């Protein structure tokens, strides 16, 4: 599907999400459950802030010397008997993988979960180019999405968060499932169905959580075991990795695995953490042919820019699990395969502002994402950076009324203008105010509240009542001036503590 | 073996970063803290065993501790619980001798089909044997106390799929091979790979049975890998 | 001790009751208060919307105004606005004229409850308020300013006040400055979730340290026709004060 999953405007997607009550309830439940699991696992580990600093340091180091580490990694993969393809664009990556598929004569491909392959739309492109080729996503969630006519994922760790068991049952019935909607029975069916497929597979495609520069191994972190079968059974393996997945050593990968597992699912380690490379002499399974495709696909736009830290991301999804906006609009609300705060920062970099300029505004800047990020990416600040570029540099239309915002900029820059606003706030908004019952006591005044208006006032008042500002004589400034006048002169007053 | 498009690609990154290539060695990388090494590092042998047991059981692992002499009985009882079906074993004569298991294997082979992951057989044969096996009994290299993890480097005699295709899985590991955390075991493997002592294409860190929460976040134990896991810790002689 | 009141634009425009209560409490604890008349706003509305250039004037004006009185401290009734002032040194670090001043202003600016508890060491402010209340912790105060203790500590000593914990207190109320007006369809769902949790507590009073959040939540309560009393923490701590109840912490918070 590529990175963009929808060309509808944000507002339309938000409205669609609000209709999907099951999705909203699932996301809320998942967020609340993960909150407990994540925080418990971090507390048990202890010294979480220092772990974050270490995680950040490892990721920053990898980025600072990215070309050197990629060079070292690729040298080592080659030494281990593998091929490495550096793909500047998604087309380069897909073309190379297509070439390998053709050369090996592969007929049945098994894939384990990989966001970057979704980003480059690999599955559908391979299937379109090769008549008779079969390809199967083997992660349970990705399998469900594929069999539901390539439905869009809603979360980078829990792609089917929006689907309920009845929907899964319906999808599986098309494949011959006859049982009930019990998740256990559904999962057992998928196991059996995919196991038969695995045993016939001749090419495996995996992602890569971390690539170890100093020994050329890749590191994968999963729970289901499908990635390990993908790496064990077929004779050929293609690893597709975003270029920033690199880490210096196995030790660094293992440290980040610990942080990834706790942040993503609240586990100390997931069921399977694997370091692997191509087959060595004497082994009978595992890939005889090992290819690594290292993908840029606009990641380099972030390098050396104010957005470089977004490449620290280890794809744990914790920022989605705490985001109050994600909680309501879900993954589909973002229109990108990378949703949530990570997606709102990364999508405009990878996919451009034209497609994703609304996303940086889909945040209340509450900072929950920044706080939870295991590698200390200042996500909410990066959202402000995007906004700055959209307004100050590109002068794009973004729904905020420029004239009004510039007026606020001026109004907050000149004291006399602001004092005028204080003086005339009551009079200025009075025409928009209407009287009504007071429900919020000590807040809405009997003389009325604003329930509608132009521009930002309207956006505000669509949802909530705005108290009518006090008359100038009742303002804090007026009170303070009178209050001070009734006190002894400042110089005379003695502190009474 | 080939590397494609590397120089242009890396030059472009270097240009974006605004720093020349090949500067990395001038700035040694020193971790800002040693928490990975220090965490749980002061546990005694008994405390490590207790922690390993608790964390493993929390992962739905059946966790047993035995002396060498008690091992056959534990394995018998395990197989009885699993029920009928083919057993697959690794071809690891040293380990079998070390755990003194040959007599037990010979006895079991009279009651059920016992097959081996065979270094001399081809891929298809070993995969088929594993797939047809109801149960695998393998050797774990280390047990990590913090996470309830057994580690298994792939060897010619115990291939990758050995750990994933059989329905039930039991891992035997030495009591003296319980380590605090993944940091310690990773250092061991890293050193051994670099020195050439360990030649393997694959190292699995396995923490309990496979699982998934992909359908409504309901935890399903047993997805693509084994449906259940048993660890047997054997006191060193 | 000389204290400059950082009144915030929201209090200046909308909530004199908050500014008055804060001043009265501070004076009760011996502060000699000043209100520089040229102060306007911390600059968040425009800066957070991306108008970085257009906000420079607001930053400079605010710094000059707050430093126009040679005070020991600057105290504001809004966690979010104070957090913004604390970020000034980062924003102005390349401004040769203002870098030093930004550091100076940031170093002595405190949120009201934080100032009472951490700087003055107030344990019991002497207030009394009969009722059941819940507290909304604002995102910027907890996460950006890093203050999550002082309001709870002070509210715990208000006589007659029963504090009821708020479910999902860590979730944003949907204010987010211009976000609330630019993305009302998202903001509404967020504030409704917050209103729901507040209603679930059975509290009659909603207390916060951030007038922005209170404006959002209170406005939504009124729109939905649900009863609530909105109080800034300064108003609570200024209620029915009996000075004999005032006590100070034996050990200052770290």
mmCIF file of N, CA and C in Angstrom, chain B residues 127-165:
data_model
loop_
_atom_site.group_PDB
_atom_site.id
_atom_site.type_symbol
_atom_site.label_atom_id
_atom_site.label_comp_id
_atom_site.label_asym_id
_atom_site.label_seq_id
_atom_site.Cartn_x
_atom_site.Cartn_y
_atom_site.Cartn_z
ATOM 1 N N UNK B 127 13.670 -31.197 8.059
ATOM 2 C CA UNK B 127 12.434 -30.430 8.261
ATOM 3 C C UNK B 127 11.258 -31.377 8.435
ATOM 4 N N UNK B 128 11.209 -32.406 7.605
ATOM 5 C CA UNK B 128 10.096 -33.360 7.687
ATOM 6 C C UNK B 128 10.125 -34.095 9.027
ATOM 7 N N UNK B 129 11.317 -34.486 9.465
ATOM 8 C CA UNK B 129 11.426 -35.182 10.752
ATOM 9 C C UNK B 129 10.936 -34.280 11.886
ATOM 10 N N UNK B 130 11.339 -33.040 11.839
ATOM 11 C CA UNK B 130 10.917 -32.110 12.894
ATOM 12 C C UNK B 130 9.406 -31.892 12.855
ATOM 13 N N UNK B 131 8.899 -31.707 11.646
ATOM 14 C CA UNK B 131 7.468 -31.459 11.494
ATOM 15 C C UNK B 131 6.666 -32.663 11.995
ATOM 16 N N UNK B 132 7.181 -33.862 11.742
ATOM 17 C CA UNK B 132 6.441 -35.071 12.133
ATOM 18 C C UNK B 132 6.599 -35.405 13.613
ATOM 19 N N UNK B 133 7.439 -34.658 14.306
ATOM 20 C CA UNK B 133 7.680 -34.985 15.707
ATOM 21 C C UNK B 133 6.676 -34.294 16.610
ATOM 22 N N UNK B 134 6.112 -35.098 17.498
ATOM 23 C CA UNK B 134 5.195 -34.544 18.492
ATOM 24 C C UNK B 134 5.974 -33.714 19.505
ATOM 25 N N UNK B 135 7.217 -34.171 19.748
ATOM 26 C CA UNK B 135 7.946 -33.543 20.843
ATOM 27 C C UNK B 135 9.439 -33.493 20.542
ATOM 28 N N UNK B 136 10.063 -32.414 20.950
ATOM 29 C CA UNK B 136 11.512 -32.274 20.836
ATOM 30 C C UNK B 136 12.109 -32.162 22.233
ATOM 31 N N UNK B 137 13.200 -32.888 22.440
ATOM 32 C CA UNK B 137 13.979 -32.682 23.662
ATOM 33 C C UNK B 137 15.356 -32.214 23.216
ATOM 34 N N UNK B 138 15.682 -31.014 23.572
ATOM 35 C CA UNK B 138 16.936 -30.429 23.102
ATOM 36 C C UNK B 138 17.794 -29.945 24.249
ATOM 37 N N UNK B 139 18.974 -29.477 23.892
ATOM 38 C CA UNK B 139 19.888 -28.966 24.908
ATOM 39 C C UNK B 139 19.950 -27.448 24.832
ATOM 40 N N UNK B 140 19.682 -26.836 25.984
ATOM 41 C CA UNK B 140 19.827 -25.390 26.050
ATOM 42 C C UNK B 140 21.253 -25.068 26.448
ATOM 43 N N UNK B 141 21.712 -23.940 25.994
ATOM 44 C CA UNK B 141 23.100 -23.568 26.289
ATOM 45 C C UNK B 141 23.159 -22.822 27.627
ATOM 46 N N UNK B 142 22.338 -21.799 27.730
ATOM 47 C CA UNK B 142 22.273 -21.026 28.973
ATOM 48 C C UNK B 142 20.815 -20.768 29.330
ATOM 49 N N UNK B 143 20.597 -20.443 30.591
ATOM 50 C CA UNK B 143 19.271 -20.050 31.061
ATOM 51 C C UNK B 143 19.415 -18.668 31.698
ATOM 52 N N UNK B 144 18.598 -17.719 31.256
ATOM 53 C CA UNK B 144 18.686 -16.350 31.765
ATOM 54 C C UNK B 144 17.628 -16.143 32.844
ATOM 55 N N UNK B 145 18.098 -15.819 34.036
ATOM 56 C CA UNK B 145 17.196 -15.758 35.190
ATOM 57 C C UNK B 145 16.163 -14.641 35.052
ATOM 58 N N UNK B 146 16.602 -13.478 34.632
ATOM 59 C CA UNK B 146 15.700 -12.329 34.602
ATOM 60 C C UNK B 146 14.491 -12.552 33.712
ATOM 61 N N UNK B 147 14.727 -13.161 32.549
ATOM 62 C CA UNK B 147 13.665 -13.236 31.543
ATOM 63 C C UNK B 147 13.136 -14.649 31.310
ATOM 64 N N UNK B 148 13.640 -15.645 32.031
ATOM 65 C CA UNK B 148 13.175 -17.018 31.821
ATOM 66 C C UNK B 148 13.483 -17.511 30.416
ATOM 67 N N UNK B 149 14.699 -17.245 29.998
ATOM 68 C CA UNK B 149 15.077 -17.488 28.605
ATOM 69 C C UNK B 149 16.102 -18.612 28.512
ATOM 70 N N UNK B 150 15.905 -19.554 27.583
ATOM 71 C CA UNK B 150 16.999 -20.468 27.257
ATOM 72 C C UNK B 150 17.640 -19.984 25.959
ATOM 73 N N UNK B 151 18.932 -20.168 25.855
ATOM 74 C CA UNK B 151 19.597 -19.759 24.622
ATOM 75 C C UNK B 151 20.094 -21.004 23.900
ATOM 76 N N UNK B 152 19.959 -20.977 22.587
ATOM 77 C CA UNK B 152 20.289 -22.143 21.783
ATOM 78 C C UNK B 152 20.986 -21.706 20.495
ATOM 79 N N UNK B 153 22.304 -21.833 20.428
ATOM 80 C CA UNK B 153 22.961 -21.594 19.149
ATOM 81 C C UNK B 153 22.716 -22.779 18.211
ATOM 82 N N UNK B 154 22.419 -22.479 16.976
ATOM 83 C CA UNK B 154 22.222 -23.546 15.999
ATOM 84 C C UNK B 154 23.540 -24.295 15.760
ATOM 85 N N UNK B 155 23.432 -25.626 15.745
ATOM 86 C CA UNK B 155 24.610 -26.453 15.443
ATOM 87 C C UNK B 155 24.215 -27.427 14.332
ATOM 88 N N UNK B 156 25.182 -28.078 13.721
ATOM 89 C CA UNK B 156 24.821 -29.080 12.717
ATOM 90 C C UNK B 156 23.883 -30.143 13.270
ATOM 91 N N UNK B 157 24.021 -30.431 14.567
ATOM 92 C CA UNK B 157 23.203 -31.489 15.154
ATOM 93 C C UNK B 157 21.884 -31.021 15.755
ATOM 94 N N UNK B 158 21.703 -29.739 15.883
ATOM 95 C CA UNK B 158 20.431 -29.193 16.404
ATOM 96 C C UNK B 158 20.121 -27.942 15.606
ATOM 97 N N UNK B 159 19.439 -28.149 14.489
ATOM 98 C CA UNK B 159 19.195 -27.069 13.527
ATOM 99 C C UNK B 159 18.153 -26.078 14.004
ATOM 100 N N UNK B 160 17.945 -25.066 13.193
ATOM 101 C CA UNK B 160 17.011 -23.999 13.559
ATOM 102 C C UNK B 160 15.595 -24.532 13.768
ATOM 103 N N UNK B 161 15.114 -25.294 12.772
ATOM 104 C CA UNK B 161 13.710 -25.700 12.801
ATOM 105 C C UNK B 161 13.426 -26.698 13.919
ATOM 106 N N UNK B 162 14.469 -27.324 14.427
ATOM 107 C CA UNK B 162 14.316 -28.227 15.573
ATOM 108 C C UNK B 162 13.569 -27.530 16.715
ATOM 109 N N UNK B 163 13.854 -26.255 16.870
ATOM 110 C CA UNK B 163 13.285 -25.488 17.984
ATOM 111 C C UNK B 163 11.879 -24.968 17.705
ATOM 112 N N UNK B 164 11.411 -25.116 16.467
ATOM 113 C CA UNK B 164 10.156 -24.446 16.124
ATOM 114 C C UNK B 164 9.061 -25.368 15.580
ATOM 115 N N UNK B 165 9.448 -26.429 14.876
ATOM 116 C CA UNK B 165 8.409 -27.244 14.220
ATOM 117 C C UNK B 165 7.725 -28.266 15.135
#
